[in-house]
Amino acid sequence: MSIATSKDVDAEFLALPLHALADAALSAARAAGAQHADLRVHRLVTQSIRLRDGRVEAISNATDLGFAVRVIVDGTWGFASHAALTPETAAEVARRAVTVATTLRALNRERVELADEPRYDNVHWVSAYDLDPFTVPTADKVAVLQDYSGRLSAADGVDHVTASVLQVKEQTFYADTAGSAITQQRVRLHPQLEAITVDAAAGVFETMRTLAAPAGRGWEYVTGADGIWDWSEELTQIPGWLAEKVKAPSVDTGPTDLVIDPTNLWLTIHESIGHATEYDRAIGYESAYAGTSFATPDKLGTLKYGTPIMHVTGDRTEVHGLASVGYDDEGVAGQRWDLVRDGVLVGYQLDRVFAPRLGLERSNGCSYADSPHHVPIQRMANVSLQPDRENDTSTAELIARVENGIYIVGDKSWSIDMQRYNFQFTGQRFFRIRDGQLDGQLRDVAYQATTTDFWGAMEAVGGPSTWRLGGAFNCGKAQPGQVAAVSHGCPSILVRGINILNTRTEAGQ
């Protein structure tokens, strides 16, 4: 039994007829002519709490429970799903999946071949967290958000405060005709507060948001009991940052040296590296939703993605990562591998279908479906920029190397083209750097570049002490659309001569 923590999967999920469903579905699929079949029981429990000015605006709870059967018949996929967890239904759904494959076989132009994967017999995996948020009374969770909201509301210059926390528990059981049987449980959440100041006379407003990233952690993360995020310090500082931002001068445009904090850089990694190194995008297989990729397979091993200090990994095992799993939705064990090494593109994110097309013997475990009623597709791993492990350079030391530039903190809006090449990003806070020191905030800042120009301008990366996980709950892909949560770790970095836009001027104001 492989377990990430000392916990086991909830008894409520284990009490479902998991193995009986698998036996019925897989036997029926074989009898109907499938050469491969897998069953996935998927339970997704969510709770969202939102407050405005300390008052509850909405509380929503949802549970999605069902199962899916995938089959391969003569090199063609078939898929079917259902909400009724009975062996009889499982057998019928398996036969329906075979019918789907048989029907589609005449239209299939490329035979499905799965990369081999070892058999995992009755293993369990649970993500690393202390306190399951779904065991905490809702009233207690509301009270924490009200306390945090009150601290912000009490400060001068703060007119409104929003607070929210999104919590997810995801449980899956996977079994296939090769003999694997895998049970997993993941917990993740995203707490967030935002302070708003309003200038009614001018008809404008400004915001400042907390920077605690969504994480694969428990309720201890929200209360600060685990010591990971200092909520008290940040809530104390936000009103002052907000007041300074309102009065800050607008930025001058042109090439500028930047020190970028991990709280901002994670999103640039997500858009310009994470999506660009999804193999299905790179070969044009995924093109209708958010495009393809400039990083095509003919460039593998030769494309200079960035400077030689650039080392980017794909990782399904990062502790507390949002995309971390013991095994993916095709029964592939979580692993870590290189995507960019010494500044050169060396790898992709793959599932069991795409691995053989790239000439690899094994998938790196990037298959995921966000619902029992959606087909597993290739999804993003935790894609992370590695720090300088020989020199633990601090963010302050990177800033000290800049004569005239900007230090960027926190993410906000972004835009990137269909090939993940031309982009621009904004942020929460922008500090002018003069002679190696921070010298007040700026406003209306966006940085713009192409992917290879940006990473090719990276002069230095911070050390391990600057490395932090960022991420998002809502990475979208596919049609019908699916949503996945993913983390991106990175240090602070120094990039030279990046083009700065003035967002106010660009908007014609």
Short mmCIF file of C-alpha atoms in Angstrom, two decimals:
data_model
loop_
_atom_site.label_atom_id
_atom_site.label_comp_id
_atom_site.label_asym_id
_atom_site.label_seq_id
_atom_site.Cartn_x
_atom_site.Cartn_y
_atom_site.Cartn_z
CA MET A 1 0.00 0.00 0.00
CA SER A 2 1.43 3.38 -1.07
CA ILE A 3 0.22 6.30 1.05
CA ALA A 4 1.37 9.94 0.93
CA THR A 5 0.32 10.58 4.54
CA SER A 6 -0.70 8.51 7.55
CA LYS A 7 -4.36 9.04 6.57
CA ASP A 8 -6.42 6.65 4.48
CA VAL A 9 -9.25 7.32 2.09
CA ASP A 10 -12.54 8.18 3.81
CA ALA A 11 -14.54 5.16 4.93
CA GLU A 12 -17.61 6.58 3.16
CA PHE A 13 -15.89 6.24 -0.22
CA LEU A 14 -14.34 2.87 0.58
CA ALA A 15 -17.81 1.56 1.48
CA LEU A 16 -18.96 2.00 -2.12
CA PRO A 17 -19.05 -1.24 -4.19
CA LEU A 18 -15.80 -0.30 -5.93
CA HIS A 19 -14.40 -3.75 -6.67
CA ALA A 20 -17.81 -5.18 -7.55
CA LEU A 21 -18.25 -2.40 -10.12
CA ALA A 22 -14.80 -3.11 -11.54
CA ASP A 23 -15.39 -6.85 -11.78
CA ALA A 24 -18.71 -6.37 -13.54
CA ALA A 25 -17.51 -3.65 -15.97
CA LEU A 26 -14.20 -5.23 -16.93
CA SER A 27 -15.68 -8.71 -17.38
CA ALA A 28 -18.46 -7.36 -19.56
CA ALA A 29 -16.02 -5.31 -21.63
CA ARG A 30 -13.80 -8.34 -22.29
CA ALA A 31 -16.77 -10.48 -23.21
CA ALA A 32 -17.96 -7.82 -25.64
CA GLY A 33 -14.62 -7.78 -27.44
CA ALA A 34 -12.54 -5.05 -25.78
CA GLN A 35 -8.78 -5.53 -25.82
CA HIS A 36 -8.39 -2.99 -23.00
CA ALA A 37 -10.86 -1.64 -20.48
CA ASP A 38 -10.65 0.56 -17.40
CA LEU A 39 -13.19 1.74 -14.85
CA ARG A 40 -12.95 4.97 -12.87
CA VAL A 41 -15.26 5.74 -9.94
CA HIS A 42 -15.01 9.48 -9.27
CA ARG A 43 -16.41 11.45 -6.33
CA LEU A 44 -15.89 15.22 -6.19
CA VAL A 45 -17.05 17.14 -3.12
CA THR A 46 -16.83 20.94 -3.17
CA GLN A 47 -17.75 23.83 -0.91
CA SER A 48 -17.49 27.51 -1.76
CA ILE A 49 -17.92 30.26 0.84
CA ARG A 50 -18.02 33.95 -0.17
CA LEU A 51 -18.33 37.02 2.04
CA ARG A 52 -18.63 40.70 1.22
CA ASP A 53 -17.89 43.26 3.91
CA GLY A 54 -18.02 40.54 6.54
CA ARG A 55 -21.48 39.28 5.57
CA VAL A 56 -22.09 35.92 3.96
CA GLU A 57 -22.89 36.41 0.29
CA ALA A 58 -23.09 32.75 -0.74
CA ILE A 59 -22.36 29.24 0.50
CA SER A 60 -22.61 26.42 -1.99
CA ASN A 61 -22.07 22.69 -1.54
CA ALA A 62 -21.97 20.08 -4.28
CA THR A 63 -21.17 16.41 -4.74
CA ASP A 64 -20.58 14.77 -8.10
CA LEU A 65 -20.48 10.97 -7.97
CA GLY A 66 -20.47 8.45 -10.78
CA PHE A 67 -18.31 6.09 -12.80
CA ALA A 68 -16.93 5.81 -16.31
CA VAL A 69 -15.73 2.93 -18.46
CA ARG A 70 -13.19 3.32 -21.28
CA VAL A 71 -12.45 0.56 -23.74
CA ILE A 72 -10.23 -0.02 -26.75
CA VAL A 73 -11.72 -2.17 -29.50
CA ASP A 74 -9.54 -2.78 -32.55
CA GLY A 75 -7.52 0.36 -31.84
CA THR A 76 -10.52 2.64 -31.26
CA TRP A 77 -11.65 4.30 -28.04
CA GLY A 78 -15.10 3.86 -26.58
CA PHE A 79 -16.44 5.66 -23.51
CA ALA A 80 -19.62 5.65 -21.42
CA SER A 81 -20.57 6.74 -17.91
CA HIS A 82 -23.40 6.57 -15.39
CA ALA A 83 -24.39 7.82 -11.93
CA ALA A 84 -25.91 4.58 -10.61
CA LEU A 85 -23.25 2.56 -8.79
CA THR A 86 -24.53 -0.99 -9.28
CA PRO A 87 -22.73 -3.95 -10.86
CA GLU A 88 -25.60 -4.43 -13.29
CA THR A 89 -25.32 -0.83 -14.47
CA ALA A 90 -21.53 -1.13 -14.68
CA ALA A 91 -21.80 -4.14 -16.99
CA GLU A 92 -24.33 -2.36 -19.20
CA VAL A 93 -22.19 0.79 -19.36
CA ALA A 94 -19.16 -1.30 -20.36
CA ARG A 95 -21.13 -2.89 -23.20
CA ARG A 96 -22.30 0.56 -24.28
CA ALA A 97 -18.66 1.76 -24.36
CA VAL A 98 -17.79 -1.18 -26.61
CA THR A 99 -20.69 -0.23 -28.89
CA VAL A 100 -19.38 3.33 -29.08
CA ALA A 101 -15.92 2.06 -30.05
CA THR A 102 -17.33 -0.32 -32.65
CA THR A 103 -19.42 2.46 -34.15
CA LEU A 104 -16.51 4.88 -34.33
CA ARG A 105 -14.02 2.36 -35.69
CA ALA A 106 -14.81 3.20 -39.32
CA LEU A 107 -13.98 6.87 -38.65
CA ASN A 108 -10.74 6.24 -36.76
CA ARG A 109 -7.66 7.18 -38.80
CA GLU A 110 -5.03 6.46 -36.14
CA ARG A 111 -4.91 3.26 -34.15
CA VAL A 112 -4.78 3.72 -30.35
CA GLU A 113 -1.76 2.11 -28.72
CA LEU A 114 -1.14 2.48 -24.97
CA ALA A 115 2.33 2.68 -23.45
CA ASP A 116 2.95 -0.09 -20.94
CA GLU A 117 2.68 0.58 -17.21
CA PRO A 118 3.38 -1.72 -14.26
CA ARG A 119 0.45 -3.32 -12.47
CA TYR A 120 -0.52 -1.74 -9.12
CA ASP A 121 -2.52 -4.16 -7.01
CA ASN A 122 -4.92 -2.58 -4.52
CA VAL A 123 -2.83 0.49 -3.62
CA HIS A 124 -4.06 3.57 -1.76
CA TRP A 125 -2.72 7.14 -1.94
CA VAL A 126 -3.79 10.20 0.09
CA SER A 127 -2.45 13.73 -0.41
CA ALA A 128 -0.59 15.53 2.37
CA TYR A 129 -2.85 17.61 4.64
CA ASP A 130 -3.55 17.87 8.37
CA LEU A 131 -7.17 18.94 8.82
CA ASP A 132 -9.81 17.91 6.31
CA PRO A 133 -11.78 21.13 5.67
CA PHE A 134 -14.97 19.12 5.28
CA THR A 135 -14.75 18.08 8.93
CA VAL A 136 -14.71 21.74 10.07
CA PRO A 137 -18.17 23.22 10.79
CA THR A 138 -19.17 25.77 8.17
CA ALA A 139 -19.90 28.33 10.88
CA ASP A 140 -16.31 28.05 12.09
CA LYS A 141 -14.99 28.62 8.58
CA VAL A 142 -17.23 31.65 8.13
CA ALA A 143 -15.96 33.01 11.45
CA VAL A 144 -12.33 32.86 10.26
CA LEU A 145 -13.20 34.75 7.07
CA GLN A 146 -15.19 37.32 9.06
CA ASP A 147 -12.24 37.85 11.38
CA TYR A 148 -9.89 38.41 8.44
CA SER A 149 -12.41 40.68 6.71
CA GLY A 150 -12.82 42.75 9.85
CA ARG A 151 -9.09 43.38 10.11
CA LEU A 152 -9.06 44.83 6.60
CA SER A 153 -12.31 46.75 6.94
CA ALA A 154 -11.07 48.50 10.07
CA ALA A 155 -8.18 50.11 8.19
CA ASP A 156 -8.39 53.64 6.81
CA GLY A 157 -8.96 53.81 3.08
CA VAL A 158 -10.54 50.37 2.73
CA ASP A 159 -14.14 50.76 1.52
CA HIS A 160 -15.04 47.15 0.80
CA VAL A 161 -13.63 43.70 1.47
CA THR A 162 -14.37 40.40 -0.23
CA ALA A 163 -13.36 37.06 1.25
CA SER A 164 -13.70 33.54 -0.09
CA VAL A 165 -12.49 29.99 0.25
CA LEU A 166 -12.98 27.20 -2.26
CA GLN A 167 -12.51 23.66 -0.91
CA VAL A 168 -12.35 20.41 -2.86
CA LYS A 169 -12.07 16.75 -1.88
CA GLU A 170 -11.53 14.43 -4.82
CA GLN A 171 -11.70 10.64 -4.51
CA THR A 172 -11.12 8.12 -7.29
CA PHE A 173 -10.99 4.37 -7.74
CA TYR A 174 -9.30 3.07 -10.89
CA ALA A 175 -9.16 -0.52 -12.13
CA ASP A 176 -8.17 -1.97 -15.49
CA THR A 177 -7.91 -5.25 -17.35
CA ALA A 178 -4.14 -5.37 -16.67
CA GLY A 179 -4.95 -5.93 -12.98
CA SER A 180 -4.34 -2.52 -11.41
CA ALA A 181 -6.67 -1.33 -8.62
CA ILE A 182 -5.92 2.14 -7.23
CA THR A 183 -7.81 4.23 -4.65
CA GLN A 184 -6.90 7.88 -4.06
CA GLN A 185 -8.00 10.96 -2.14
CA ARG A 186 -6.88 14.57 -2.64
CA VAL A 187 -7.78 17.70 -0.66
CA ARG A 188 -7.14 21.21 -1.93
CA LEU A 189 -8.35 24.72 -1.15
CA HIS A 190 -7.93 28.36 -2.08
CA PRO A 191 -8.48 31.14 0.50
CA GLN A 192 -8.50 34.74 -0.74
CA LEU A 193 -9.26 38.25 0.53
CA GLU A 194 -9.34 41.49 -1.42
CA ALA A 195 -9.44 45.08 -0.17
CA ILE A 196 -11.12 47.71 -2.35
CA THR A 197 -10.84 51.48 -2.20
CA VAL A 198 -13.27 53.69 -4.13
CA ASP A 199 -12.84 57.27 -5.34
CA ALA A 200 -16.48 58.13 -5.94
CA ALA A 201 -15.72 61.63 -7.19
CA ALA A 202 -13.35 60.36 -9.88
CA GLY A 203 -15.41 57.25 -10.57
CA VAL A 204 -12.46 54.89 -10.10
CA PHE A 205 -11.44 52.15 -7.70
CA GLU A 206 -8.34 50.15 -6.84
CA THR A 207 -7.81 46.71 -5.30
CA MET A 208 -5.19 44.76 -3.39
CA ARG A 209 -5.43 41.00 -2.89
CA THR A 210 -3.82 38.45 -0.61
CA LEU A 211 -1.17 36.33 -2.31
CA ALA A 212 -1.59 32.96 -0.59
CA ALA A 213 -1.68 30.47 -3.43
CA PRO A 214 -4.24 27.67 -3.79
CA ALA A 215 -2.64 24.54 -2.38
CA GLY A 216 -3.05 20.86 -1.73
CA ARG A 217 -3.37 21.49 1.99
CA GLY A 218 -6.04 21.30 4.69
CA TRP A 219 -7.86 23.87 6.83
CA GLU A 220 -4.65 24.47 8.79
CA TYR A 221 -3.47 26.54 5.81
CA VAL A 222 -6.38 28.99 6.15
CA THR A 223 -5.94 29.52 9.88
CA GLY A 224 -2.16 29.73 9.66
CA ALA A 225 -1.76 26.86 12.12
CA ASP A 226 0.81 25.21 9.86
CA GLY A 227 3.00 28.32 9.75
CA ILE A 228 3.05 28.33 5.94
CA TRP A 229 1.34 31.68 5.40
CA ASP A 230 1.41 34.64 7.80
CA TRP A 231 -2.12 35.96 7.39
CA SER A 232 -1.81 38.47 10.22
CA GLU A 233 1.23 40.16 8.69
CA GLU A 234 -0.23 40.33 5.20
CA LEU A 235 -3.61 41.66 6.37
CA THR A 236 -1.79 44.35 8.32
CA GLN A 237 0.24 45.42 5.29
CA ILE A 238 -2.41 45.37 2.56
CA PRO A 239 -4.13 48.69 3.48
CA GLY A 240 -0.80 50.53 3.34
CA TRP A 241 0.13 48.95 0.01
CA LEU A 242 -3.30 49.84 -1.33
CA ALA A 243 -3.07 53.47 -0.21
CA GLU A 244 0.38 53.80 -1.76
CA LYS A 245 -0.77 52.22 -5.02
CA VAL A 246 -3.62 54.72 -5.39
CA LYS A 247 -1.15 57.63 -5.25
CA ALA A 248 1.63 55.96 -7.25
CA PRO A 249 2.83 57.51 -10.51
CA SER A 250 2.01 55.84 -13.81
CA VAL A 251 4.81 53.79 -15.35
CA ASP A 252 7.03 54.92 -18.22
CA THR A 253 7.13 52.52 -21.16
CA GLY A 254 10.07 50.86 -22.84
CA PRO A 255 12.72 48.17 -22.19
CA THR A 256 13.15 47.66 -18.45
CA ASP A 257 15.03 45.32 -16.13
CA LEU A 258 12.64 43.31 -13.97
CA VAL A 259 12.87 41.32 -10.78
CA ILE A 260 9.79 39.09 -10.75
CA ASP A 261 8.49 37.53 -7.55
CA PRO A 262 7.25 33.90 -7.55
CA THR A 263 3.75 35.18 -6.76
CA ASN A 264 3.70 36.69 -10.26
CA LEU A 265 6.05 34.43 -12.21
CA TRP A 266 4.04 31.22 -11.69
CA LEU A 267 1.39 32.46 -14.14
CA THR A 268 3.95 33.28 -16.82
CA ILE A 269 5.31 29.75 -16.41
CA HIS A 270 1.80 28.31 -16.67
CA GLU A 271 0.97 30.08 -19.91
CA SER A 272 4.31 30.17 -21.73
CA ILE A 273 5.80 26.82 -20.62
CA GLY A 274 3.09 24.68 -19.05
CA HIS A 275 0.63 24.86 -21.93
CA ALA A 276 3.35 25.05 -24.58
CA THR A 277 4.86 21.70 -23.51
CA GLU A 278 1.60 19.75 -23.57
CA TYR A 279 2.30 17.24 -26.31
CA ASP A 280 -1.23 17.19 -27.68
CA ARG A 281 -1.01 20.94 -28.31
CA ALA A 282 2.47 20.64 -29.81
CA ILE A 283 1.27 18.18 -32.47
CA GLY A 284 -1.93 20.12 -33.22
CA TYR A 285 -4.23 17.54 -31.64
CA GLU A 286 -5.57 20.10 -29.16
CA SER A 287 -6.16 23.23 -31.20
CA ALA A 288 -9.79 24.33 -30.93
CA TYR A 289 -9.58 25.51 -27.32
CA ALA A 290 -6.79 28.04 -26.65
CA GLY A 291 -4.66 26.91 -29.53
CA THR A 292 -1.59 24.82 -30.22
CA SER A 293 2.09 25.46 -29.39
CA PHE A 294 5.17 26.97 -30.98
CA ALA A 295 7.27 24.27 -29.24
CA THR A 296 6.70 21.56 -31.85
CA PRO A 297 8.36 18.11 -31.72
CA ASP A 298 10.78 18.92 -34.57
CA LYS A 299 12.40 21.40 -32.14
CA LEU A 300 12.86 18.85 -29.33
CA GLY A 301 16.46 18.87 -28.18
CA THR A 302 17.35 21.99 -30.16
CA LEU A 303 14.92 24.81 -29.27
CA LYS A 304 16.63 27.40 -27.08
CA TYR A 305 13.75 28.14 -24.74
CA GLY A 306 15.84 30.38 -22.49
CA THR A 307 19.27 30.98 -21.02
CA PRO A 308 21.42 28.05 -19.79
CA ILE A 309 20.32 28.64 -16.17
CA MET A 310 16.75 27.66 -17.11
CA HIS A 311 15.72 24.27 -15.71
CA VAL A 312 12.00 23.42 -15.79
CA THR A 313 10.46 20.18 -14.57
CA GLY A 314 7.11 18.50 -14.90
CA ASP A 315 6.10 16.90 -11.61
CA ARG A 316 3.12 14.88 -10.42
CA THR A 317 4.70 14.19 -7.01
CA GLU A 318 5.36 17.67 -5.55
CA VAL A 319 4.07 17.66 -1.95
CA HIS A 320 1.05 20.00 -1.67
CA GLY A 321 1.00 20.51 -5.45
CA LEU A 322 -2.47 20.92 -6.94
CA ALA A 323 -1.70 18.51 -9.80
CA SER A 324 0.05 15.97 -7.55
CA VAL A 325 -1.32 12.43 -7.54
CA GLY A 326 -0.15 8.98 -6.63
CA TYR A 327 -1.42 7.71 -10.00
CA ASP A 328 -3.09 9.44 -12.92
CA ASP A 329 -6.45 8.53 -14.48
CA GLU A 330 -4.80 5.87 -16.64
CA GLY A 331 -3.15 4.12 -13.69
CA VAL A 332 0.32 5.63 -14.27
CA ALA A 333 2.41 6.30 -11.15
CA GLY A 334 3.29 9.93 -10.42
CA GLN A 335 6.79 10.98 -11.46
CA ARG A 336 9.07 13.94 -12.17
CA TRP A 337 10.93 14.70 -15.41
CA ASP A 338 12.67 17.52 -17.30
CA LEU A 339 10.87 19.75 -19.79
CA VAL A 340 13.60 22.37 -20.26
CA ARG A 341 17.20 21.64 -19.26
CA ASP A 342 20.10 24.09 -19.64
CA GLY A 343 17.69 26.34 -21.50
CA VAL A 344 16.81 23.73 -24.16
CA LEU A 345 13.44 22.02 -24.75
CA VAL A 346 13.94 18.35 -23.82
CA GLY A 347 10.52 16.96 -22.92
CA TYR A 348 6.74 17.09 -23.01
CA GLN A 349 3.78 16.25 -20.81
CA LEU A 350 2.23 12.97 -22.00
CA ASP A 351 -0.39 10.33 -21.41
CA ARG A 352 -0.33 6.65 -22.37
CA VAL A 353 -1.54 7.32 -25.92
CA PHE A 354 0.90 10.10 -26.78
CA ALA A 355 4.03 8.54 -25.24
CA PRO A 356 4.45 5.94 -28.03
CA ARG A 357 3.95 8.64 -30.67
CA LEU A 358 7.02 10.39 -29.25
CA GLY A 359 8.93 7.12 -29.18
CA LEU A 360 8.79 6.74 -25.39
CA GLU A 361 8.18 3.43 -23.63
CA ARG A 362 6.22 4.98 -20.76
CA SER A 363 3.81 7.83 -20.07
CA ASN A 364 4.81 10.47 -17.52
CA GLY A 365 1.34 10.31 -15.98
CA CYS A 366 -0.54 13.36 -17.29
CA SER A 367 -4.04 11.93 -17.79
CA TYR A 368 -6.96 13.46 -15.86
CA ALA A 369 -10.73 13.89 -16.09
CA ASP A 370 -12.51 16.48 -13.95
CA SER A 371 -15.76 14.49 -13.72
CA PRO A 372 -16.94 10.88 -13.85
CA HIS A 373 -18.77 11.85 -17.02
CA HIS A 374 -15.77 13.31 -18.87
CA VAL A 375 -13.14 11.41 -20.84
CA PRO A 376 -9.62 11.55 -19.33
CA ILE A 377 -7.38 13.77 -21.44
CA GLN A 378 -3.79 14.91 -21.25
CA ARG A 379 -3.58 17.58 -18.53
CA MET A 380 -0.85 19.70 -17.06
CA ALA A 381 1.49 18.49 -14.34
CA ASN A 382 3.01 20.82 -11.73
CA VAL A 383 5.40 22.66 -14.07
CA SER A 384 8.13 24.41 -12.11
CA LEU A 385 11.25 26.52 -12.66
CA GLN A 386 14.08 25.25 -10.48
CA PRO A 387 16.12 27.58 -8.23
CA ASP A 388 19.87 28.04 -8.16
CA ARG A 389 20.87 25.28 -5.75
CA GLU A 390 24.54 26.28 -5.62
CA ASN A 391 23.94 29.86 -4.51
CA ASP A 392 20.97 30.74 -2.31
CA THR A 393 20.59 34.18 -3.86
CA SER A 394 17.84 36.21 -2.18
CA THR A 395 15.28 38.43 -3.86
CA ALA A 396 16.96 41.43 -2.24
CA GLU A 397 20.27 40.42 -3.84
CA LEU A 398 18.61 40.24 -7.25
CA ILE A 399 17.12 43.70 -6.71
CA ALA A 400 20.55 44.99 -5.72
CA ARG A 401 21.83 44.09 -9.21
CA VAL A 402 19.35 46.46 -10.89
CA GLU A 403 20.16 50.14 -11.42
CA ASN A 404 16.80 51.17 -12.83
CA GLY A 405 13.93 48.69 -13.01
CA ILE A 406 10.74 47.26 -11.49
CA TYR A 407 10.02 44.57 -8.90
CA ILE A 408 6.72 42.80 -9.67
CA VAL A 409 4.63 41.02 -7.01
CA GLY A 410 1.37 39.08 -7.38
CA ASP A 411 -0.63 38.12 -10.46
CA LYS A 412 -3.60 39.81 -12.05
CA SER A 413 -4.58 39.87 -15.73
CA TRP A 414 -2.81 38.25 -18.67
CA SER A 415 -3.02 37.61 -22.39
CA ILE A 416 -1.20 35.12 -24.63
CA ASP A 417 -1.61 34.09 -28.24
CA MET A 418 -2.85 30.77 -29.58
CA GLN A 419 0.66 29.33 -29.90
CA ARG A 420 1.79 30.33 -26.40
CA TYR A 421 4.35 32.72 -27.82
CA ASN A 422 3.35 36.41 -27.67
CA PHE A 423 2.16 37.50 -24.23
CA GLN A 424 1.65 40.27 -21.72
CA PHE A 425 1.14 40.07 -17.95
CA THR A 426 0.23 42.50 -15.20
CA GLY A 427 0.42 42.10 -11.41
CA GLN A 428 -0.77 43.20 -7.97
CA ARG A 429 2.10 45.48 -6.93
CA PHE A 430 4.92 47.16 -8.84
CA PHE A 431 7.86 48.73 -7.04
CA ARG A 432 10.34 51.03 -8.76
CA ILE A 433 13.97 49.93 -8.35
CA ARG A 434 16.58 52.68 -8.20
CA ASP A 435 20.25 51.96 -7.59
CA GLY A 436 19.47 48.50 -6.23
CA GLN A 437 16.79 49.65 -3.77
CA LEU A 438 12.99 49.71 -3.80
CA ASP A 439 11.69 53.25 -4.23
CA GLY A 440 7.91 53.32 -3.99
CA GLN A 441 5.16 51.83 -6.12
CA LEU A 442 4.20 52.36 -9.76
CA ARG A 443 0.86 51.91 -11.49
CA ASP A 444 -0.48 50.71 -14.84
CA VAL A 445 2.33 48.22 -15.48
CA ALA A 446 2.31 45.30 -17.92
CA TYR A 447 5.30 43.41 -19.29
CA GLN A 448 5.24 42.14 -22.86
CA ALA A 449 7.48 39.73 -24.76
CA THR A 450 7.65 36.55 -26.78
CA THR A 451 8.26 33.37 -24.82
CA THR A 452 11.80 32.75 -26.06
CA ASP A 453 12.81 36.42 -25.79
CA PHE A 454 11.56 36.57 -22.22
CA TRP A 455 13.25 33.41 -20.97
CA GLY A 456 16.30 34.26 -23.11
CA ALA A 457 16.64 37.48 -21.09
CA MET A 458 16.76 35.69 -17.73
CA GLU A 459 20.10 36.60 -16.17
CA ALA A 460 19.67 35.08 -12.72
CA VAL A 461 17.37 32.90 -10.65
CA GLY A 462 16.99 33.09 -6.90
CA GLY A 463 18.00 30.35 -4.54
CA PRO A 464 15.87 27.76 -2.74
CA SER A 465 14.86 30.27 -0.05
CA THR A 466 12.95 32.27 -2.69
CA TRP A 467 11.21 29.25 -4.25
CA ARG A 468 7.43 29.09 -3.74
CA LEU A 469 4.45 27.20 -5.16
CA GLY A 470 1.84 29.26 -6.98
CA GLY A 471 -1.02 27.93 -9.01
CA ALA A 472 -4.63 27.96 -10.10
CA PHE A 473 -7.82 25.96 -9.60
CA ASN A 474 -9.28 26.76 -13.00
CA CYS A 475 -7.00 25.73 -15.86
CA GLY A 476 -9.34 25.09 -18.79
CA LYS A 477 -8.94 22.72 -21.71
CA ALA A 478 -10.84 20.52 -24.16
CA GLN A 479 -14.32 20.51 -25.67
CA PRO A 480 -16.54 19.85 -23.79
CA GLY A 481 -14.52 22.01 -21.44
CA GLN A 482 -12.73 20.53 -18.44
CA VAL A 483 -11.10 22.31 -15.50
CA ALA A 484 -8.01 21.16 -13.61
CA ALA A 485 -6.01 22.52 -10.69
CA VAL A 486 -2.25 22.90 -11.13
CA SER A 487 0.69 24.34 -9.18
CA HIS A 488 3.86 25.99 -10.43
CA GLY A 489 6.91 26.43 -8.25
CA CYS A 490 9.55 29.03 -8.99
CA PRO A 491 12.15 31.31 -7.43
CA SER A 492 12.46 35.03 -7.95
CA ILE A 493 14.21 35.88 -11.20
CA LEU A 494 16.06 38.77 -12.83
CA VAL A 495 15.31 39.47 -16.52
CA ARG A 496 16.89 42.26 -18.53
CA GLY A 497 15.36 44.64 -21.05
CA ILE A 498 11.73 43.44 -21.06
CA ASN A 499 9.25 45.75 -22.79
CA ILE A 500 6.95 47.59 -20.37
CA LEU A 501 3.52 48.78 -21.47
CA ASN A 502 1.35 51.39 -19.76
CA THR A 503 -2.04 49.72 -19.40
CA ARG A 504 -3.86 53.01 -18.98
CA THR A 505 -2.43 54.36 -22.22
CA GLU A 506 -3.06 51.05 -24.01
CA ALA A 507 -6.71 51.30 -22.94
CA GLY A 508 -6.96 54.78 -24.47
CA GLN A 509 -7.41 56.53 -21.14
#
